[in-house]
Coordinates of C-alpha atoms and ligand atoms in Angstrom, one line a residue:
M1 CA 76.8 -172.3 76.5
S2 CA 80.1 -174.0 76.1
G3 CA 80.5 -174.6 72.3
E4 CA 76.8 -175.1 71.5
I5 CA 75.2 -173.1 68.6
R6 CA 71.8 -171.9 69.2
E7 CA 69.2 -172.1 66.5
Y8 CA 66.6 -169.4 66.8
S9 CA 63.6 -168.7 64.6
M10 CA 61.8 -165.3 64.4
Y11 CA 58.4 -164.8 66.1
I12 CA 55.4 -164.1 63.9
D13 CA 51.7 -164.0 64.8
G14 CA 52.3 -166.4 67.6
A15 CA 54.5 -168.8 65.9
F16 CA 58.2 -169.2 65.7
V17 CA 59.2 -169.3 62.1
E18 CA 61.8 -168.9 59.4
A19 CA 62.5 -166.2 57.1
V20 CA 60.2 -166.5 53.8
S21 CA 63.6 -166.4 51.8
G22 CA 64.8 -169.4 54.0
E23 CA 68.0 -167.3 54.6
R24 CA 69.9 -167.5 57.9
A25 CA 72.4 -165.4 59.9
K26 CA 75.1 -165.9 62.4
S27 CA 75.7 -164.3 65.7
I28 CA 79.5 -164.1 66.3
G29 CA 80.8 -163.9 69.8
P30 CA 83.0 -160.9 70.2
A31 CA 85.2 -162.5 72.6
D32 CA 86.5 -165.3 70.1
Q33 CA 84.8 -164.8 66.7
E34 CA 82.9 -168.2 67.5
T35 CA 79.5 -168.6 65.9
L36 CA 77.0 -168.3 69.0
A37 CA 73.8 -168.9 67.2
T38 CA 72.0 -168.7 63.8
F39 CA 68.7 -166.8 63.2
P40 CA 66.5 -166.1 60.3
R41 CA 67.7 -163.4 57.9
G42 CA 64.5 -161.5 57.4
G43 CA 63.4 -159.1 54.5
K44 CA 60.3 -157.0 53.7
E45 CA 58.1 -160.0 53.2
D46 CA 58.4 -161.1 56.7
V47 CA 57.8 -157.5 57.9
D48 CA 54.7 -157.5 56.1
L49 CA 53.6 -160.7 57.8
A50 CA 54.6 -159.2 61.2
V51 CA 52.7 -156.0 60.8
A52 CA 49.6 -157.8 59.2
A53 CA 49.5 -159.9 62.2
A54 CA 50.1 -157.1 64.6
R55 CA 47.4 -155.1 63.1
K56 CA 44.9 -158.1 63.0
A57 CA 45.8 -158.4 66.8
F58 CA 45.1 -154.9 67.4
E59 CA 41.8 -154.4 65.2
D60 CA 40.3 -157.7 65.8
S61 CA 40.4 -158.2 69.5
D62 CA 40.1 -156.2 72.6
W63 CA 43.6 -156.3 73.5
G64 CA 43.9 -152.5 73.5
H65 CA 40.6 -152.0 75.3
V66 CA 40.7 -150.2 78.3
R67 CA 38.8 -153.0 80.0
N68 CA 41.6 -155.3 79.4
S69 CA 44.3 -153.0 81.1
V70 CA 44.3 -155.2 84.2
E71 CA 45.0 -158.3 82.0
R72 CA 47.8 -156.4 80.2
G73 CA 49.5 -155.5 83.4
R74 CA 49.1 -159.3 84.5
L75 CA 50.9 -160.3 81.5
L76 CA 53.6 -157.8 81.7
R77 CA 54.2 -158.6 85.3
E78 CA 54.6 -162.4 84.4
I79 CA 57.2 -161.5 81.7
G80 CA 59.3 -159.4 84.2
K81 CA 59.1 -162.5 86.6
R82 CA 60.2 -164.9 83.9
L83 CA 63.0 -162.7 82.8
R84 CA 64.1 -162.7 86.7
D85 CA 63.8 -166.5 87.1
D86 CA 65.8 -166.9 83.9
L87 CA 68.5 -164.4 84.9
D88 CA 71.6 -166.6 85.0
R89 CA 71.1 -167.9 81.6
L90 CA 69.9 -164.8 79.8
A91 CA 72.9 -162.8 81.5
E92 CA 75.3 -165.6 80.1
I93 CA 73.8 -165.2 76.6
E94 CA 73.8 -161.3 76.6
A95 CA 77.4 -161.4 77.9
L96 CA 78.6 -163.8 75.1
D97 CA 76.6 -161.8 72.5
T98 CA 77.5 -158.2 73.1
G99 CA 80.8 -158.5 74.9
K100 CA 79.5 -157.2 77.9
T101 CA 80.8 -158.6 81.3
I102 CA 78.7 -161.1 83.2
T103 CA 78.9 -158.9 86.2
E104 CA 77.1 -156.0 84.2
T105 CA 74.4 -158.3 82.6
S106 CA 73.7 -160.1 85.8
L107 CA 73.6 -157.0 88.0
I108 CA 72.1 -154.7 85.2
D109 CA 70.7 -155.7 82.0
V110 CA 68.5 -158.5 83.1
H111 CA 67.2 -156.9 86.1
Q112 CA 66.5 -153.7 84.1
A113 CA 64.6 -155.4 81.6
A114 CA 62.4 -157.1 84.1
D115 CA 62.0 -154.1 86.2
T116 CA 61.0 -152.0 83.0
F117 CA 58.1 -154.8 82.3
E118 CA 57.1 -154.6 86.1
Y119 CA 57.2 -150.8 86.0
F120 CA 54.9 -150.4 82.9
A121 CA 52.6 -153.4 84.4
D122 CA 51.7 -151.1 86.9
L123 CA 51.1 -148.2 84.5
A124 CA 48.8 -150.3 82.4
T125 CA 45.7 -149.4 84.3
Q126 CA 46.8 -145.8 85.1
L127 CA 46.7 -144.2 81.6
N128 CA 43.9 -142.0 82.6
G129 CA 42.3 -139.2 80.4
E130 CA 41.4 -135.8 81.8
V131 CA 38.0 -133.9 82.1
L132 CA 38.6 -130.4 80.7
A133 CA 37.1 -127.3 82.2
V134 CA 35.0 -125.6 79.7
P135 CA 32.8 -122.7 79.9
A136 CA 29.9 -124.3 78.8
D137 CA 27.2 -126.8 80.3
A138 CA 29.4 -129.5 78.8
L139 CA 31.6 -132.3 79.8
D140 CA 34.8 -132.0 77.8
L141 CA 37.0 -135.2 77.9
A142 CA 40.5 -135.7 76.6
L143 CA 41.0 -139.4 76.3
R144 CA 44.2 -141.6 75.7
E145 CA 43.9 -144.1 73.0
P146 CA 46.3 -146.6 71.7
L147 CA 48.0 -145.9 68.3
G148 CA 47.9 -149.4 66.7
V149 CA 50.9 -151.3 65.5
C150 CA 54.0 -149.9 66.8
G151 CA 57.3 -150.8 65.2
A152 CA 60.7 -150.6 67.0
I153 CA 64.4 -150.6 65.7
A154 CA 67.2 -151.1 68.2
A155 CA 70.9 -150.6 68.3
W156 CA 73.1 -153.6 69.5
N157 CA 74.6 -152.2 72.8
F158 CA 71.9 -153.1 75.4
P159 CA 69.6 -155.5 73.3
L160 CA 67.4 -156.9 76.0
M161 CA 66.9 -153.6 77.8
F162 CA 66.2 -151.9 74.6
A163 CA 63.7 -154.7 73.7
S164 CA 61.9 -154.1 77.1
W165 CA 62.2 -150.0 76.7
K166 CA 60.2 -150.6 73.5
I167 CA 57.9 -153.3 74.1
A168 CA 56.6 -153.0 77.7
P169 CA 55.2 -149.4 77.0
A170 CA 53.7 -150.1 73.7
L171 CA 51.6 -153.2 75.2
A172 CA 50.7 -151.4 78.7
A173 CA 49.1 -148.6 76.4
G174 CA 47.2 -151.3 74.3
N175 CA 49.4 -151.5 71.3
T176 CA 50.5 -154.3 69.5
T177 CA 54.3 -154.5 68.1
V178 CA 56.8 -155.4 65.8
F179 CA 60.4 -155.4 67.1
K180 CA 63.4 -155.6 65.2
P181 CA 66.7 -156.4 67.2
A182 CA 70.3 -155.3 65.8
E183 CA 71.5 -157.9 63.6
L184 CA 74.7 -158.2 65.6
T185 CA 72.9 -158.9 68.8
S186 CA 69.6 -160.6 68.3
M187 CA 69.6 -163.5 70.6
S188 CA 68.2 -161.9 73.7
A189 CA 65.2 -160.4 71.8
L190 CA 64.6 -163.9 70.7
E191 CA 64.8 -165.3 74.0
L192 CA 62.4 -162.6 75.1
A193 CA 60.0 -163.8 72.4
K194 CA 59.8 -167.2 73.8
I195 CA 58.9 -165.5 77.2
C196 CA 56.1 -163.4 75.5
D197 CA 54.7 -166.6 74.1
A198 CA 55.0 -168.7 77.1
V199 CA 53.1 -166.5 79.4
G200 CA 50.3 -166.4 76.8
L201 CA 50.1 -163.2 75.1
P202 CA 47.5 -163.1 72.2
A203 CA 49.0 -164.1 68.7
G204 CA 50.2 -161.1 66.7
V205 CA 50.6 -159.0 70.0
V206 CA 54.4 -159.0 70.3
N207 CA 56.4 -159.9 67.0
V208 CA 60.3 -160.2 66.3
V209 CA 61.5 -159.7 63.0
T210 CA 65.4 -160.5 62.7
G211 CA 67.8 -159.4 59.8
P212 CA 69.6 -156.5 58.4
G213 CA 68.6 -152.8 58.9
S214 CA 68.6 -152.1 55.3
A215 CA 65.9 -154.5 54.7
V216 CA 64.0 -155.4 57.8
G217 CA 64.5 -151.9 59.5
Q218 CA 63.9 -149.8 56.2
A219 CA 60.7 -151.9 55.6
L220 CA 59.2 -151.2 59.0
A221 CA 60.1 -147.7 58.9
E222 CA 58.2 -147.2 55.5
H223 CA 55.2 -149.5 56.3
P224 CA 51.9 -147.7 55.8
D225 CA 50.2 -149.8 58.7
V226 CA 52.7 -148.9 61.3
A227 CA 51.7 -145.9 63.3
K228 CA 54.7 -145.3 65.3
L229 CA 58.3 -146.2 65.2
S230 CA 60.6 -146.1 68.1
F231 CA 64.4 -146.0 66.7
T232 CA 67.4 -146.4 69.0
G233 CA 70.6 -145.9 66.9
S234 CA 73.3 -143.8 65.3
T235 CA 72.0 -140.1 64.3
E236 CA 73.0 -141.0 60.6
V237 CA 70.6 -144.0 60.4
G238 CA 68.0 -141.9 62.4
R239 CA 67.9 -139.4 59.6
R240 CA 67.1 -142.0 57.0
I241 CA 64.4 -143.3 59.4
L242 CA 62.7 -140.1 59.4
Q243 CA 62.5 -139.9 55.8
A244 CA 61.1 -143.5 55.5
A245 CA 58.7 -142.8 58.2
G246 CA 57.3 -139.6 56.3
G247 CA 55.3 -141.7 53.9
N248 CA 52.5 -142.2 56.3
L249 CA 53.6 -139.4 58.8
K250 CA 54.4 -142.1 61.6
K251 CA 54.9 -140.7 65.0
T252 CA 58.7 -141.1 65.7
T253 CA 60.9 -141.5 68.6
L254 CA 64.6 -141.2 67.7
E255 CA 67.1 -142.1 70.5
L256 CA 70.5 -141.3 68.6
G257 CA 74.1 -140.6 69.4
G258 CA 76.1 -138.5 72.0
K259 CA 79.0 -137.0 73.1
S260 CA 78.3 -136.2 76.6
P261 CA 80.1 -133.8 79.1
N262 CA 81.1 -134.8 82.6
I263 CA 81.9 -131.6 84.3
V264 CA 84.0 -131.7 87.7
F265 CA 84.3 -128.5 90.0
P266 CA 87.0 -128.2 92.3
D267 CA 84.6 -128.8 95.5
A268 CA 83.3 -132.1 94.2
D269 CA 84.2 -135.3 96.1
L270 CA 87.1 -136.2 94.1
S271 CA 87.3 -140.0 94.8
R272 CA 83.5 -140.3 93.9
A273 CA 83.9 -138.2 91.0
V274 CA 86.6 -140.2 89.6
S275 CA 84.6 -143.4 90.1
G276 CA 81.9 -141.6 88.1
A277 CA 84.2 -140.6 85.2
L278 CA 85.5 -144.2 85.1
T279 CA 82.1 -145.5 84.8
A280 CA 80.9 -142.8 82.5
I281 CA 83.4 -143.9 79.9
F282 CA 84.2 -147.7 80.7
F283 CA 80.7 -149.2 81.5
N284 CA 80.2 -151.5 78.5
A285 CA 83.4 -150.8 77.2
G286 CA 82.2 -147.5 76.2
E287 CA 79.7 -148.7 73.9
C288 CA 76.9 -146.5 75.5
C289 CA 75.1 -143.7 73.7
I290 CA 75.2 -141.9 77.2
A291 CA 78.8 -142.3 77.7
G292 CA 80.6 -139.4 79.4
S293 CA 83.2 -139.2 76.7
R294 CA 84.2 -135.6 77.5
L295 CA 85.7 -135.2 80.9
L296 CA 85.6 -131.3 81.8
L297 CA 88.0 -130.8 84.7
H298 CA 88.6 -127.4 86.5
A299 CA 92.1 -126.4 86.5
D300 CA 92.6 -126.4 90.2
I301 CA 92.0 -130.2 90.4
Y302 CA 93.2 -131.2 86.9
D303 CA 96.5 -132.7 87.8
A304 CA 95.3 -134.6 91.0
F305 CA 92.2 -135.9 89.1
V306 CA 94.0 -137.1 86.1
E307 CA 96.6 -138.8 88.2
Q308 CA 93.9 -140.7 90.1
L309 CA 91.8 -141.3 86.9
V310 CA 94.8 -142.8 85.0
E311 CA 96.1 -144.7 87.9
R312 CA 92.5 -146.4 88.2
A313 CA 92.0 -146.8 84.4
R314 CA 95.2 -148.8 84.3
K315 CA 93.7 -151.4 86.8
I316 CA 90.4 -152.1 85.1
K317 CA 90.5 -155.5 84.2
V318 CA 90.0 -156.3 80.5
G319 CA 89.1 -159.8 80.1
H320 CA 86.6 -162.5 78.8
P321 CA 82.8 -161.4 79.2
L322 CA 82.2 -164.5 81.5
D323 CA 85.0 -164.0 83.6
W324 CA 83.3 -162.6 86.9
D325 CA 86.6 -160.4 87.5
S326 CA 86.4 -158.9 84.2
R327 CA 85.5 -155.1 84.3
M328 CA 85.6 -154.6 80.6
G329 CA 85.0 -157.0 77.9
P330 CA 85.7 -156.9 73.8
L331 CA 84.1 -154.4 71.6
V332 CA 81.2 -155.8 69.5
T333 CA 83.0 -156.8 66.4
P334 CA 86.7 -156.4 64.9
A335 CA 85.4 -153.9 62.5
H336 CA 84.1 -151.6 65.2
R337 CA 87.4 -151.9 67.2
E338 CA 89.2 -150.8 64.0
Q339 CA 86.9 -147.9 63.5
V340 CA 87.7 -147.1 67.3
L341 CA 91.5 -147.4 66.7
S342 CA 91.2 -145.1 64.0
Y343 CA 90.2 -142.4 66.5
V344 CA 93.3 -143.5 68.6
R345 CA 95.5 -143.2 65.7
W346 CA 94.1 -139.8 64.7
A347 CA 94.9 -138.7 68.1
K348 CA 98.2 -139.7 68.3
E349 CA 99.1 -138.0 64.9
N350 CA 97.6 -134.9 65.8
G351 CA 99.1 -134.1 69.0
L352 CA 96.8 -135.1 71.5
K353 CA 98.6 -136.4 74.6
L354 CA 97.9 -140.1 75.3
L355 CA 97.4 -140.6 79.1
C356 CA 96.8 -144.3 79.1
G357 CA 95.7 -147.3 76.7
G358 CA 95.3 -146.9 73.1
E359 CA 96.2 -150.5 72.2
A360 CA 94.8 -153.9 72.4
P361 CA 95.9 -155.7 75.6
K362 CA 99.0 -157.8 75.2
D363 CA 97.4 -160.9 77.1
P364 CA 97.6 -163.7 74.3
A365 CA 94.5 -165.3 76.0
L366 CA 92.8 -162.3 74.5
A367 CA 94.3 -162.3 71.2
R368 CA 91.1 -163.4 69.4
G369 CA 88.7 -161.1 70.9
N370 CA 88.0 -157.1 69.9
Y371 CA 89.5 -156.1 73.2
L372 CA 90.9 -152.6 73.6
E373 CA 92.7 -151.1 76.8
P374 CA 90.7 -148.1 78.6
T375 CA 92.1 -145.2 76.6
I376 CA 92.7 -141.5 77.9
F377 CA 93.7 -138.5 76.0
A378 CA 94.2 -135.1 77.1
A379 CA 93.1 -132.4 74.6
D380 CA 93.6 -128.3 74.6
S381 CA 90.6 -128.0 72.5
N382 CA 86.9 -129.1 72.1
A383 CA 87.0 -128.3 68.6
V384 CA 89.0 -131.5 67.8
K385 CA 87.6 -134.6 66.1
L386 CA 88.0 -136.6 69.3
A387 CA 85.7 -134.3 71.4
Q388 CA 83.3 -133.9 68.7
E389 CA 82.5 -137.3 67.2
E390 CA 80.9 -140.1 68.8
I391 CA 83.5 -142.9 69.2
F392 CA 81.4 -145.6 70.9
G393 CA 84.4 -147.0 72.5
P394 CA 86.6 -147.0 75.6
V395 CA 88.3 -143.7 74.6
L396 CA 87.9 -140.7 76.9
T397 CA 89.1 -137.1 76.2
V398 CA 89.9 -134.9 79.1
L399 CA 89.5 -131.0 78.8
K400 CA 90.4 -128.4 81.3
F401 CA 88.3 -125.3 82.2
T402 CA 88.8 -122.2 84.6
E403 CA 85.4 -120.5 84.5
E404 CA 81.7 -122.1 85.2
E405 CA 80.6 -120.0 82.1
E406 CA 83.4 -121.8 80.2
A407 CA 82.4 -125.3 81.2
V408 CA 78.9 -124.6 80.2
R409 CA 80.0 -123.4 76.7
L410 CA 82.4 -126.4 76.2
A411 CA 79.6 -128.8 77.5
N412 CA 77.2 -127.5 74.7
D413 CA 79.7 -127.2 72.2
T414 CA 78.6 -130.2 70.4
I415 CA 75.7 -131.3 67.9
Y416 CA 74.5 -133.8 70.4
G417 CA 72.3 -133.4 73.5
L418 CA 71.9 -136.9 75.1
A419 CA 73.1 -136.5 78.7
G420 CA 75.6 -135.0 80.9
A421 CA 77.0 -134.7 84.5
V422 CA 78.0 -131.9 86.9
W423 CA 80.1 -133.0 90.3
T424 CA 80.3 -130.2 93.0
Q425 CA 78.9 -129.7 96.5
D426 CA 77.6 -126.4 96.0
I427 CA 73.8 -127.4 95.5
K428 CA 73.1 -123.9 93.9
R429 CA 75.8 -124.3 91.2
A430 CA 74.8 -127.8 90.4
F431 CA 71.4 -127.0 89.7
R432 CA 72.1 -123.9 87.9
V433 CA 74.8 -125.6 85.5
A434 CA 72.5 -128.7 85.1
K435 CA 69.8 -126.5 84.1
R436 CA 72.1 -124.8 81.3
I437 CA 73.3 -128.1 80.0
K438 CA 71.5 -128.6 76.7
A439 CA 70.8 -132.5 77.2
G440 CA 68.0 -134.5 77.7
Q441 CA 69.3 -136.2 81.0
V442 CA 71.7 -134.5 83.6
W443 CA 72.8 -136.2 86.6
I444 CA 74.6 -134.4 89.7
N445 CA 77.0 -136.3 91.5
Q446 CA 76.1 -139.4 89.7
Y447 CA 76.7 -140.9 85.9
M448 CA 74.9 -143.5 84.0
L449 CA 72.1 -144.0 86.2
V450 CA 69.1 -145.2 84.1
S451 CA 65.8 -146.4 85.4
P452 CA 62.4 -147.2 84.3
F453 CA 61.2 -144.3 86.4
A454 CA 63.1 -141.5 84.7
P455 CA 62.5 -140.3 81.2
H456 CA 65.4 -141.0 78.8
G457 CA 66.0 -139.3 75.5
G458 CA 68.1 -136.6 73.8
F459 CA 67.9 -133.1 72.7
K460 CA 69.4 -131.5 69.4
Q461 CA 70.9 -134.2 66.9
S462 CA 70.7 -136.9 69.8
G463 CA 66.9 -137.2 68.7
Y464 CA 63.5 -136.6 70.5
G465 CA 61.0 -138.4 72.2
K466 CA 61.7 -140.6 75.4
D467 CA 61.9 -144.0 76.3
L468 CA 61.0 -145.4 79.9
S469 CA 59.2 -143.4 82.6
K470 CA 55.2 -142.1 82.3
Y471 CA 56.6 -139.8 79.4
S472 CA 57.3 -142.9 77.1
L473 CA 53.9 -144.5 77.9
E474 CA 52.2 -141.2 76.7
E475 CA 54.2 -141.3 73.5
Y476 CA 52.4 -144.6 72.7
T477 CA 49.1 -143.1 72.9
Q478 CA 47.1 -140.5 70.9
V479 CA 44.7 -137.9 72.6
K480 CA 41.1 -137.7 71.5
N481 CA 39.0 -135.0 72.6
V482 CA 35.2 -135.9 73.1
Y483 CA 32.7 -133.2 74.0
V484 CA 29.5 -133.9 75.4
D485 CA 26.8 -130.9 75.1
L486 CA 24.7 -131.1 78.4
S487 CA 22.8 -128.0 77.7
E488 CA 18.8 -127.7 77.6
D489 CA 19.3 -124.6 75.1
E490 CA 18.6 -124.7 71.5
F491 CA 21.5 -125.5 69.4
L492 CA 23.2 -122.3 68.5
S493 CA 22.9 -122.0 64.6
L494 CA 23.9 -119.5 62.1
Y495 CA 21.5 -121.0 59.8
E496 CA 17.8 -120.7 59.3
Ligands
NAD1 P1 72.7 -148.2 63.5 O1 72.1 -146.8 63.4 O2 74.0 -148.6 62.8 O3 71.6 -149.3 63.9 C1 70.7 -149.4 64.7 C2 69.7 -150.3 64.1 O4 69.2 -149.7 63.0 C3 70.0 -151.5 63.9 O5 69.0 -152.5 64.3 C4 70.2 -151.7 62.5 O6 69.9 -153.0 61.8 C5 69.0 -150.5 61.9 N1 69.3 -149.8 60.7 C6 70.4 -149.8 59.9 N2 70.1 -149.2 58.8 C7 68.8 -149.1 58.7 C8 68.0 -148.3 57.6 N3 68.4 -147.9 56.6 N4 66.5 -148.4 57.9 C9 66.2 -149.0 58.9 N5 66.9 -149.5 60.0 C10 68.3 -149.6 59.8 O7 73.4 -148.1 65.2 P2 74.4 -149.1 66.0 O8 75.7 -149.4 65.5 O9 73.4 -150.4 66.0 O10 74.1 -148.5 67.3 C11 75.2 -147.6 67.8 C12 74.6 -146.2 67.8 O11 73.1 -146.1 68.5 C13 75.1 -145.2 68.4 O12 75.3 -143.9 67.7 C14 74.7 -144.9 69.7 O13 74.8 -143.6 70.3 C15 73.3 -145.3 69.3 N6 72.5 -145.3 70.5 C16 71.6 -144.5 71.0 C17 70.9 -144.6 72.4 C18 70.0 -143.8 72.8 O14 69.1 -144.2 73.7 N7 70.0 -142.5 72.5 C19 71.2 -145.9 73.0 C20 72.1 -147.0 72.3 C21 72.6 -146.7 71.1

């Protein structure tokens, strides 16, 4: 992209347009604070236009009709293909905009977005209803129908993936959408809009409205013509979304924050578990809702594990997102790094033991970016702020346990319930503990694996509802019961 400032438009009703206000916003690169792109700063008026277009596309065409499902699948598959065809360019845009490394965006983000479109393309024709068994001479059906206009609001940390997670199932099920990306990282969703346009999606089926959450997000959450809202973001904003969505009783999916436990028993394959623990917290610089930010180590392996963990954490190359050797890029904004550093300061002042990191890297080449060293603290208690609050950065808290029961108690001692992991060779223990962790996604001898096939979504204050998998597809439908009376008998009536 070398110095070029891209100019994006929003995508409403099949056209690339400016905000009604004419205002524009900037995308600033986290690696050097340079302007990468400008895009429209939308508001309520733009949401109204987008929702009207999506409603028209849903109501005045056969887009959502079951006979159109093969065509919907074909279009989704074509979007997936074009994402793959443009992988290198999209991976670069995503890396520069978010601060993720090019290795991550090339190997994971763009592929996963394409996989997601292709996965839901296959499901578009598989949304079958059910024939119900009824004790009568009748045919009783449960039909799955699309909802109408589905709104979606996303966080900044996996922009292209979230756009695909929200848009692909909505379209597969026959809905139309209005998608609002995070204002910090809007570029890849606007690139996706160009692909949607190029493959020939009917006007109004996909709309992308950019702008601040307080204006665009709030208007979308409140809009009476939006039937469903899928939100990925903080628990705090999730609460506001829920209130706003209450006006017309929108169906809501809330994918919120986390403070996920990563439990290692003494019989685990230590080297693999260390790799898993590093991935759990330092992948995407810890800016992951499912980050394994609490590492629970059994006392018998604590010292050996921590030694390997710290040694390998110190070797993680923090560097420019476009450097193929970088393993951790900058955080998304200077303000966010400052917020993460405030936790580091708190931990130092409150007696937690700093095992590594805790500062910006010394390399002068990184001075203009929002970089932070991989940071690990040892804590004696799970009750401390560092172990309770979501930091959303590369800061790990390590805790010790001795009994399985204690590990489960510590794991569940959080308001969140998004994810977690168990490392052990004992299959019975693995499954027993996995079942007792109160979280929506638990890995055994693995961490961070998210695929279109598996449901992703939390328990407790991590939200509810699912992204990805057939479970999310079902959330983009409503079930209608149709009863067909086939009896020859007289109508059984209580009235003369
Ligand atoms: P955020 O809640 O600040 O913003 C998320 C989105 O909501 C953005 O698009 C923002 O513009 C919009 N928004 C803000 N105020 C709004 C309002 N009043 N009404 C409507 N929309 C509004 O979150 P963030 O800082 O972008 O992302 C980080 C958070 O997201 C973390 O808590 C993280 O755990 C969470 N997250 C969760 C998941 C998951 O799948 N569970 C995935 C990624 C991130």
